[in-house]
Short mmCIF file of C-alpha atoms and ligand atoms in Angstrom, two decimals:
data_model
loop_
_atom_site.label_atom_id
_atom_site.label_comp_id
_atom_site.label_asym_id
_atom_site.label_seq_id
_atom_site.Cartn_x
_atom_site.Cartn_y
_atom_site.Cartn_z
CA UNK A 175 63.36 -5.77 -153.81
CA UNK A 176 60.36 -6.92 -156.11
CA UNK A 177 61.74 -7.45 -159.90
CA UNK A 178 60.30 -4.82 -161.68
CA UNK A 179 56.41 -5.21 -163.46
CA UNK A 180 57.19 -6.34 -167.15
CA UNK A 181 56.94 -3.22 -169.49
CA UNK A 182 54.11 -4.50 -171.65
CA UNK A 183 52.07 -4.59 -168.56
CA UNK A 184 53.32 -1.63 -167.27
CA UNK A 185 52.05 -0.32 -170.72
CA UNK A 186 48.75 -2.06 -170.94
CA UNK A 187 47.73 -0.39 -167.32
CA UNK A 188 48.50 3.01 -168.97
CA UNK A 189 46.79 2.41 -172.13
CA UNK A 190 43.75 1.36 -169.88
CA UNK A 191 42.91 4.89 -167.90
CA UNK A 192 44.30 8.30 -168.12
CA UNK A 193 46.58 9.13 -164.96
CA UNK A 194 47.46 5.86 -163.54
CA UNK A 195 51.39 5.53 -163.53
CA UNK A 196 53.08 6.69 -160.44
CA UNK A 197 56.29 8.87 -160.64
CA UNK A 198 58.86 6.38 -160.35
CA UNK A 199 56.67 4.30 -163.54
CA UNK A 200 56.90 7.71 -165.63
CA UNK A 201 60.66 8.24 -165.16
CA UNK A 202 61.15 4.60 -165.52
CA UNK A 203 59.50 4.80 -169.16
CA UNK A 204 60.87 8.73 -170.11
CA UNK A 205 64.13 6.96 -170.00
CA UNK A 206 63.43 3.73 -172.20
CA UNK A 207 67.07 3.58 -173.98
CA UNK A 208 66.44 -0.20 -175.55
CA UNK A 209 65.33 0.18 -179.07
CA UNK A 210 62.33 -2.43 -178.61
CA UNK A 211 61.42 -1.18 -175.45
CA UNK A 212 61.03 2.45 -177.09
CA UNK A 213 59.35 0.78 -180.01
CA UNK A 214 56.90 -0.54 -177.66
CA UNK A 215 56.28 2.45 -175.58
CA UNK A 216 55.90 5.04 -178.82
CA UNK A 217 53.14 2.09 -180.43
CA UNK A 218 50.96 2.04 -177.28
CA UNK A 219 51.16 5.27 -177.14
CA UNK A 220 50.55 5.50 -180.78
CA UNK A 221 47.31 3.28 -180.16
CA UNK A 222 45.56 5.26 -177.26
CA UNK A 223 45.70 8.36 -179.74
CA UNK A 224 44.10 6.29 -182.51
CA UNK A 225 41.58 5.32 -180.36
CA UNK A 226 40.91 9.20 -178.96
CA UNK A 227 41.47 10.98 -182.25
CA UNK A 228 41.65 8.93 -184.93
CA UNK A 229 44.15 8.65 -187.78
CA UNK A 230 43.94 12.56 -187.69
CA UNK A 231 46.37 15.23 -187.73
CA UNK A 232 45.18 18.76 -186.77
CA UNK A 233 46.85 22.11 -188.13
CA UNK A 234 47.64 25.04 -186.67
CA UNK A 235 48.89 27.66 -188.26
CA UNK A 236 51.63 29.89 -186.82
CA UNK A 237 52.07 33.47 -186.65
CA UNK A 238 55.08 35.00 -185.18
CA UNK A 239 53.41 38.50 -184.96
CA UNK A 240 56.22 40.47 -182.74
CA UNK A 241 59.66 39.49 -181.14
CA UNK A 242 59.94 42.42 -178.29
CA UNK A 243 59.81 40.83 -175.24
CA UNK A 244 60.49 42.66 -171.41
CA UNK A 245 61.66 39.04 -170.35
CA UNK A 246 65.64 38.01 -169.91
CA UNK A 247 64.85 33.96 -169.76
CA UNK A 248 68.70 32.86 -170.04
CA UNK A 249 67.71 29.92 -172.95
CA UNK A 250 66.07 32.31 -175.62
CA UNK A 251 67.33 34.77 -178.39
CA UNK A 252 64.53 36.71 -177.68
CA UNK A 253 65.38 37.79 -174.58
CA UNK A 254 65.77 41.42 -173.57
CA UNK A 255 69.47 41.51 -173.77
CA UNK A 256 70.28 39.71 -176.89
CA UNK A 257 70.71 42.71 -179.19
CA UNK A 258 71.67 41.28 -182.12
CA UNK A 259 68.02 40.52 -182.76
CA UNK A 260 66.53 43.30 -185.23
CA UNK A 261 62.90 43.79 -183.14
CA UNK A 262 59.58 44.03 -184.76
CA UNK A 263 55.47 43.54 -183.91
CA UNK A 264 53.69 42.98 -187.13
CA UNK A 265 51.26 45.67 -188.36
CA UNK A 266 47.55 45.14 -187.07
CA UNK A 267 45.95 44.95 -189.97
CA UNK A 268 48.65 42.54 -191.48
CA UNK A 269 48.07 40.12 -188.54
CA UNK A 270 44.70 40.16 -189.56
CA UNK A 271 45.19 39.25 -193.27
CA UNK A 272 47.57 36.66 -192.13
CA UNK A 273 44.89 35.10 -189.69
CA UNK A 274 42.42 34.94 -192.16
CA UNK A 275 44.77 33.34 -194.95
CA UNK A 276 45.18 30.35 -192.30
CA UNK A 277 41.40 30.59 -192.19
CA UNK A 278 41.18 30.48 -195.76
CA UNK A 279 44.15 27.95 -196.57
CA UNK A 280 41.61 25.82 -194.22
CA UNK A 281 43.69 25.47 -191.27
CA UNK A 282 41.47 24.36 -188.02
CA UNK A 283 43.10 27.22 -185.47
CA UNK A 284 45.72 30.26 -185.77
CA UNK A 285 48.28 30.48 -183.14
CA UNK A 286 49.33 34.19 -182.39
CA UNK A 287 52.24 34.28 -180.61
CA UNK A 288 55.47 36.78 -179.68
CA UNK A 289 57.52 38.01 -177.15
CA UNK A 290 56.03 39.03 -173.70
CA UNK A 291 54.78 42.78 -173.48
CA UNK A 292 52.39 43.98 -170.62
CA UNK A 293 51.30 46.99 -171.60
CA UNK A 294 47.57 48.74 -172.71
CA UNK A 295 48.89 49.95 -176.24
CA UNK A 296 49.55 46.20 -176.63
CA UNK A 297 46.40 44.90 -174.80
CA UNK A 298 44.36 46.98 -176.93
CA UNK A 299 46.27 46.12 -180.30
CA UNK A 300 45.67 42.36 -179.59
CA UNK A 301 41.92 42.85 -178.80
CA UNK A 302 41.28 44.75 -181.80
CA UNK A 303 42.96 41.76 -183.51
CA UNK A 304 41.27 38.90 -181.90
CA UNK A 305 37.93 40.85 -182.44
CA UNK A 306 38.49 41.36 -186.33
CA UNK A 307 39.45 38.13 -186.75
CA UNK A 308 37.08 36.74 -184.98
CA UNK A 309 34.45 38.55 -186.94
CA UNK A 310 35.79 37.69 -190.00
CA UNK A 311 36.22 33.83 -189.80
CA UNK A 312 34.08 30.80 -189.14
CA UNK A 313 32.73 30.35 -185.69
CA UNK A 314 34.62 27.23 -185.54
CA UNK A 315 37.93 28.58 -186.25
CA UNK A 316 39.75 28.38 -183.13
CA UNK A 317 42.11 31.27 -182.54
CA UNK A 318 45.01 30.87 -180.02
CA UNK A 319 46.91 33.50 -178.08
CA UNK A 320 50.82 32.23 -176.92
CA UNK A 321 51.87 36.32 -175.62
CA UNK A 322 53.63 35.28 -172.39
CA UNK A 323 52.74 36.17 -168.57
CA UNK A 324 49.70 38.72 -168.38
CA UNK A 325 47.26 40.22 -165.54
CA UNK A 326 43.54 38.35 -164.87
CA UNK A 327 42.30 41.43 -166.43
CA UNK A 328 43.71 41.14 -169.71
CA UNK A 329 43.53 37.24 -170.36
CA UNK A 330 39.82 38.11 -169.65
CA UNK A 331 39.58 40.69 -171.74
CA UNK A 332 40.84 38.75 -174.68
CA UNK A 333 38.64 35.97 -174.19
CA UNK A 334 36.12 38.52 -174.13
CA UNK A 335 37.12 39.36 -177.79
CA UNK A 336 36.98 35.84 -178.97
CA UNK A 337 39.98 34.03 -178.00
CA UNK A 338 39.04 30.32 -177.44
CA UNK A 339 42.94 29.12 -176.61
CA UNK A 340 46.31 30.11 -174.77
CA UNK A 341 49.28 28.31 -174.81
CA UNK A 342 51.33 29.29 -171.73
CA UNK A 343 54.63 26.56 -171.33
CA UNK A 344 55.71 26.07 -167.69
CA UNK A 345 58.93 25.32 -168.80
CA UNK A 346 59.77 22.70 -166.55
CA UNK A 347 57.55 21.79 -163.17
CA UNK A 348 60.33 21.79 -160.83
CA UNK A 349 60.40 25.66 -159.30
CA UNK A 350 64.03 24.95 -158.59
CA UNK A 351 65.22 23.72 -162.17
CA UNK A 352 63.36 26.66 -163.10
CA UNK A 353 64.92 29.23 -161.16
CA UNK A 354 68.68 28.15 -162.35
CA UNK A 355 67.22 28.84 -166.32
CA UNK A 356 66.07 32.18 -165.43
CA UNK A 357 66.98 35.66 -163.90
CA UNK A 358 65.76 36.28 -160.33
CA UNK A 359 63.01 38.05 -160.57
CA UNK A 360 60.99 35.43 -163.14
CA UNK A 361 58.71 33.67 -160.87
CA UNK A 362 57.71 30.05 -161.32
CA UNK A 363 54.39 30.84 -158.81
CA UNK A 364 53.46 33.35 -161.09
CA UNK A 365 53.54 31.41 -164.09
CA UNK A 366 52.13 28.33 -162.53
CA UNK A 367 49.12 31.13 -161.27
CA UNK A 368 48.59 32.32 -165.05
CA UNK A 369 47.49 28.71 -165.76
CA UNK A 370 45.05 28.40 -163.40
CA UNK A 371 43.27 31.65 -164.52
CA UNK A 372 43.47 31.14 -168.06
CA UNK A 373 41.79 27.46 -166.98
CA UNK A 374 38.92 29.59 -164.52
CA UNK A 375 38.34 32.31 -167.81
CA UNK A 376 37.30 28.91 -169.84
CA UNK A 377 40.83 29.07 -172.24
CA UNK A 378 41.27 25.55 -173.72
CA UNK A 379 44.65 25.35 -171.91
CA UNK A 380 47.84 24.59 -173.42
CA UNK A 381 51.33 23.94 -171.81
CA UNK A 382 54.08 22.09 -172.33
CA UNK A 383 58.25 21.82 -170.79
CA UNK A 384 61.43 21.85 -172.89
CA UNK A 385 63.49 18.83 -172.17
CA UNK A 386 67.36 18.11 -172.03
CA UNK A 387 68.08 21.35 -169.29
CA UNK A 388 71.16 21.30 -167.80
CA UNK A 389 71.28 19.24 -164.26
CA UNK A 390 67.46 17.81 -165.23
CA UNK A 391 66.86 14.53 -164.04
CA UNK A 392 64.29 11.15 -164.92
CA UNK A 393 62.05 12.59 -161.52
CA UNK A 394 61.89 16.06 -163.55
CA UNK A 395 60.66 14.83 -166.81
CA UNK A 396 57.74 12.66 -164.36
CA UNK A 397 57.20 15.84 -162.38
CA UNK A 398 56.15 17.60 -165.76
CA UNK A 399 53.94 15.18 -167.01
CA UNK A 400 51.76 14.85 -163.48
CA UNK A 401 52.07 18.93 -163.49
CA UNK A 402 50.04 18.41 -167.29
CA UNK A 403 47.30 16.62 -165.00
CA UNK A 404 46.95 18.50 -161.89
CA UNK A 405 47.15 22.08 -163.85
CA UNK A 406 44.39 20.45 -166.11
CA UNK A 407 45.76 20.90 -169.61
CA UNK A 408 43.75 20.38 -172.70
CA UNK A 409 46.77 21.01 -175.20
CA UNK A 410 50.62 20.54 -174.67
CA UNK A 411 53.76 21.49 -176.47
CA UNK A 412 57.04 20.45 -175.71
CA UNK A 413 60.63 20.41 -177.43
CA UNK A 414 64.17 20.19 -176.71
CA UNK A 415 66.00 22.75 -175.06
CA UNK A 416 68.50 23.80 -178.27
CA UNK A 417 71.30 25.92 -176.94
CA UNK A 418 71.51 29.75 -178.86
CA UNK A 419 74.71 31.06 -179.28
CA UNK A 420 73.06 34.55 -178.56
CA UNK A 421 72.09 33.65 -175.06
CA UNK A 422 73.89 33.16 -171.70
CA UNK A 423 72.68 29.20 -172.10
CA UNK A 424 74.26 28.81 -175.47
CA UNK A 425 77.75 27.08 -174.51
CA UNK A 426 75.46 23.90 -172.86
CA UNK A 427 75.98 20.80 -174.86
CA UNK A 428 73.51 19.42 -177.43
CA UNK A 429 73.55 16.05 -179.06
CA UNK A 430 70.57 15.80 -181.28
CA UNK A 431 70.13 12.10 -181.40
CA UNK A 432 69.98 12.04 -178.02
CA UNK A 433 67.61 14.72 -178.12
CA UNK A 434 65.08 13.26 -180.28
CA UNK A 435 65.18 9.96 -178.41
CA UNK A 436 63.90 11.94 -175.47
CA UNK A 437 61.51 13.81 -177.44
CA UNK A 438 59.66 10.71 -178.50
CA UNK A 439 59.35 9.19 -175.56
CA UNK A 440 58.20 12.46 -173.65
CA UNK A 441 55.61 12.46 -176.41
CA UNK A 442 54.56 8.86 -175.86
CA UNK A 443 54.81 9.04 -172.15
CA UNK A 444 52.27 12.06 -171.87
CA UNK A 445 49.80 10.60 -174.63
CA UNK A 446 49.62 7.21 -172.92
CA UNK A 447 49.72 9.36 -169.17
CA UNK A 448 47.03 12.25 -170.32
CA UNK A 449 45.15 10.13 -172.84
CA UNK A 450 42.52 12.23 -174.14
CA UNK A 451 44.98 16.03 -174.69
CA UNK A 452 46.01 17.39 -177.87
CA UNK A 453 49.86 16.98 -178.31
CA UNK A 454 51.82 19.16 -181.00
CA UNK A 455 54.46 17.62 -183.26
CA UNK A 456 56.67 20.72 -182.38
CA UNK A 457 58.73 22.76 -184.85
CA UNK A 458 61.78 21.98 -183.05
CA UNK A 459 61.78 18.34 -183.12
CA UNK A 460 62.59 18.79 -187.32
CA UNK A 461 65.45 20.61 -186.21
CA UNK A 462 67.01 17.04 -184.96
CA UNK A 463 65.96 15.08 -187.28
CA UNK A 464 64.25 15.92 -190.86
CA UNK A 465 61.29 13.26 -190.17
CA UNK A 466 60.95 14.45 -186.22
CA UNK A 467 57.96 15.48 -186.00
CA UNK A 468 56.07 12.43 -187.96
CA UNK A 469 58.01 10.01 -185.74
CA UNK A 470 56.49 11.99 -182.79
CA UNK A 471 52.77 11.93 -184.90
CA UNK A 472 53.93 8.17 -184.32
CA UNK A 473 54.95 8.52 -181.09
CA UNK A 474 51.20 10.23 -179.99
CA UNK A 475 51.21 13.50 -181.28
CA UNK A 476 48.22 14.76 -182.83
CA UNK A 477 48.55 18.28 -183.86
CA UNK A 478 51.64 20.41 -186.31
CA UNK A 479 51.81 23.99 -186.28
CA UNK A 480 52.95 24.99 -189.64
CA UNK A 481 54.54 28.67 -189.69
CA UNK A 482 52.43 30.90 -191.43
CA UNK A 483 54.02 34.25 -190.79
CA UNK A 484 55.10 36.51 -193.89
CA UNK A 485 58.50 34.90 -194.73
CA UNK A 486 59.95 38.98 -194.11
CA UNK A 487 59.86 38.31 -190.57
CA UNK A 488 60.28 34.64 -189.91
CA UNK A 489 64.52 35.33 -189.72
CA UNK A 490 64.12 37.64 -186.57
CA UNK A 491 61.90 35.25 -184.83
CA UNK A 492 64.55 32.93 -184.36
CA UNK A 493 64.02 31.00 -180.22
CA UNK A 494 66.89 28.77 -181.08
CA UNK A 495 68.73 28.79 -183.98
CA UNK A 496 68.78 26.31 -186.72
CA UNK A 497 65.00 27.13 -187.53
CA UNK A 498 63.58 24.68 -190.30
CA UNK A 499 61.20 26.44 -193.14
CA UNK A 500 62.59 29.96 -193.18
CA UNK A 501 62.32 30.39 -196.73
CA UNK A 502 58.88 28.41 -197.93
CA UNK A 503 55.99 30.32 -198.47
CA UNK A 504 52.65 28.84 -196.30
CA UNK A 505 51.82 26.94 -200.13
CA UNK A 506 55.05 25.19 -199.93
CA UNK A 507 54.04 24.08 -196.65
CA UNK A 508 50.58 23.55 -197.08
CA UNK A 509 51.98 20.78 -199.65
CA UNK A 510 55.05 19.80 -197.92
CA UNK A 511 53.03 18.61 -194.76
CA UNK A 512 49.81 16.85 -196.44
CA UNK A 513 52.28 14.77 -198.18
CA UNK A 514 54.48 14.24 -195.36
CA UNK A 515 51.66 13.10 -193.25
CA UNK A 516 50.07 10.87 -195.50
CA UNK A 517 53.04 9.59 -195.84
CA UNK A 518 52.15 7.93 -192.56
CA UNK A 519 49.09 6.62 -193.33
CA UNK A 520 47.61 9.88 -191.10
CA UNK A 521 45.25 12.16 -192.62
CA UNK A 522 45.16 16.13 -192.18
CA UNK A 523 41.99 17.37 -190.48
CA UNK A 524 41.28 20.27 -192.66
CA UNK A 525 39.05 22.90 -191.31
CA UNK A 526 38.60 20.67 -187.59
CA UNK A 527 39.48 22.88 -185.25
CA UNK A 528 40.45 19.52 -183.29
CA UNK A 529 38.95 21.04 -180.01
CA UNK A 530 40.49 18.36 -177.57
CA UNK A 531 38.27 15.87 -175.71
CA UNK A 532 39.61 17.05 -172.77
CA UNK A 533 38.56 20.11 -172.96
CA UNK A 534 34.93 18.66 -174.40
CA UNK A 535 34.10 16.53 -171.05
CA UNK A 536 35.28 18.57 -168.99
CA UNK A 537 33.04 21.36 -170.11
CA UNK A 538 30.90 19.38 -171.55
CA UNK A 539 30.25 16.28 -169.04
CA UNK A 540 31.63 12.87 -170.39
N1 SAH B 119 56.96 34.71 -174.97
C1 SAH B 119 56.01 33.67 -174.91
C2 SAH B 119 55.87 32.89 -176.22
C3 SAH B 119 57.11 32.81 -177.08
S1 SAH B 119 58.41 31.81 -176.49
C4 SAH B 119 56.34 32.71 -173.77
O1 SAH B 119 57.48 32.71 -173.31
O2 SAH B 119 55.44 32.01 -173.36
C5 SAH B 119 57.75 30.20 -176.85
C6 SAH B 119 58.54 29.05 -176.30
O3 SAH B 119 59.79 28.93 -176.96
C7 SAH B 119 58.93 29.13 -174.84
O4 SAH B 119 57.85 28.77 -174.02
C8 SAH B 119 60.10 28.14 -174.77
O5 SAH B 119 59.68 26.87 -174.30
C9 SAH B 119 60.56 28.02 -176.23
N2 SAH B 119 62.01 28.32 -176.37
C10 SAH B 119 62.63 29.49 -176.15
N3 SAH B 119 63.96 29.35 -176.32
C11 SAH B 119 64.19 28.06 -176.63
C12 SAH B 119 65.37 27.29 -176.91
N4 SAH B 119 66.58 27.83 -176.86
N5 SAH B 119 65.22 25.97 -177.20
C13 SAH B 119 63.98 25.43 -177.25
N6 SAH B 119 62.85 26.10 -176.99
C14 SAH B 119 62.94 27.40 -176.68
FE1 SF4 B 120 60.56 36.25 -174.03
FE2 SF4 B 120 59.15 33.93 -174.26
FE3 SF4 B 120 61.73 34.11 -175.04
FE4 SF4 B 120 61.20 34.19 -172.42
S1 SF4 B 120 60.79 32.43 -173.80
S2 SF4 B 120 62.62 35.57 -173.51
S3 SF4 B 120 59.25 35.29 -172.43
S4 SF4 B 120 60.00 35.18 -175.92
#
């Protein structure tokens, strides 16, 4: 057997074109466990997103605007059985005047996003919404929809009100991992087929995995980052899985170190694979460590997604438990995150709706 290629050329060949490293390269570098090694992955990583983004940090701001969802996914506290959750879907017009205090607090984007719910009455409730805010905000201001599996119809019809981005997680790209998180009748195909028309009805697309699922393996983690290619995503989002006592899943063994470790080099591993996407620090990486999400801004990471929902709801939105900033108002985190990232020696992009290069040349031309 050859000896393996040296990891700083490994590296260099990523840094040097988006979508070069082969499966067996990703899972070798996903599961970098020598502290220099990581060290050098997260910089190079850290490097390509300087070079595509700058010393920039784009904000989203996050609105939890319902938690009833029709779906059973065995990981989530929101899930149709779990009812110790006390359900809710934000007034319309209260939406509204939460959207346009991101606006105004000079956010980039808004991020709507709840449990899944197919039905008119709620098609119709979340035009009206995207239209309004739409209307009232700059033409810039890039709203974002994250409301689950719906019908070609209705993605179109909220792009036809204004929506510019969805954020749609596969969850993992390996149908059969998949399955064994899920009930039955939760289809992968389906999911995977949502993508592809949100891409086709000119969404920026976002997606993203959780990591650290039961029986997941190195050859997973690869298998989500080249799914992040071939499904063509603009935007992606990923965490660690963090087990909710509330759910069939929550027994499953959880070692934060471990889990941030992974996290930052997933992050690293799809900047220096996808180059040109935007990455979110996510939420849940401050969950397993108090600096997590600037170590993944260091890692490659180029957007956060501050909450932004009134603070009345933000204890019944609760995906995994252990939910940082349930009590600051959006000031306190305005505040708390510009000093945070400059911290870093990163800037916060206010009022850039970061639209990601991606997205730009491939709509665009280069
Ligand atoms: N219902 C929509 C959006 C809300 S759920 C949807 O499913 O797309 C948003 C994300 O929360 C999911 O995609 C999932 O990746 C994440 N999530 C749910 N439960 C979680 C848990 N226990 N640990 C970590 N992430 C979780
Ligand atoms: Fe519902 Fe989304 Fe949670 Fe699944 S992950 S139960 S679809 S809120």
């Amino acid at each position: 057997m050859n000896p393996p290629v040296p990891l700083a050329s490994l590296l260099e060949r990523a840094a040097s074109a988006p979508g070069v490293l082969s499966a067996s390269e990703l899972s070798r570098l996903v599961s970098l466990r020598d502290p220099e090694d990581r060290a050098a992955l997260r910089s190079a990583a850290y490097a390509v997103k300087v070079r595509v983004s700058g010393k920039r940090v784009f904000l989203r701001g996050l609105l939890e605007i319902g938690n009833i969802c029709a779906k059973n996914c065995l990981y989530c506290g929101l899930r149709r059985d779990n009812s110790a959750v006390h359900r809710y879907a934000i007034p319309e017009g209260d939406v509204v005047r939460m959207a346009c205090a991101v606006h105004a607090a000079g956010y980039g984007s808004v991020v709507m996003q709840s449990g899944e719910v197919e039905s008119e009455e709620n098609t119709a409730r979340i035009e009206r919404i995207v239209r309004e805010v739409r209307a009232a905000t700059s033409p810039d201001f890039a709203i974002v929809l994250s409301l689950g599996e719906q019908s070609p119809g209705v993605y179109a019809r909220w792009r036809e009100a204004g929506a510019d981005r969805y954020l749609l997680r596969i969850e993992c790209a390996n149908p059969a991992l998949y399955r064994s998180i899920h009930p039955a009748d939760h289809s992968w195909e389906r999911r995977r087929d949502c993508l592809r028309i949100l891409r086709e009805l000119g969404y920026q697309l976002g997606t993203g995995v959780m990591f650290g699922l039961p029986g997941e393996t190195p050859a997973d983690l690869a298998a989500d980052i080249r799914f992040f290619h071939e499904i063509g995503a603009d935007m992606i989002g990923m965490g660690p899985f963090v087990p909710n006592p509330e759910t069939p899943m929550g027994g499953e063994p959880f070692a934060p170190a471990a889990a941030l470790e992974l996290a930052l080099n997933m992050v690293a591993v799809t900047r220096l694979s996808l180059h040109d996407c935007n990455i979110a620090a996510t939420t849940a990486l401050q969950v397993l460590a108090p600096d997590g999400r600037e170590r993944a801004l260091l890692a490659g990471a180029s957007v956060m997604m501050p909450n932004a929902t009134d603070k009345v709801y933000r204890p019944d939105y609760q995906l995994y438990k252990g939910k940082p900033c349930l009590d600051e108002t959006s000031e306190q985190c305005r505040a708390c995150l510009s000093a945070r990232v400059a911290r870093i020696g990163e800037q916060i992009a206010w009022r850039d709706p970061g639209t990601p290069p991606h997205y730009l040349s491939r709509t665009q031309g280069p």
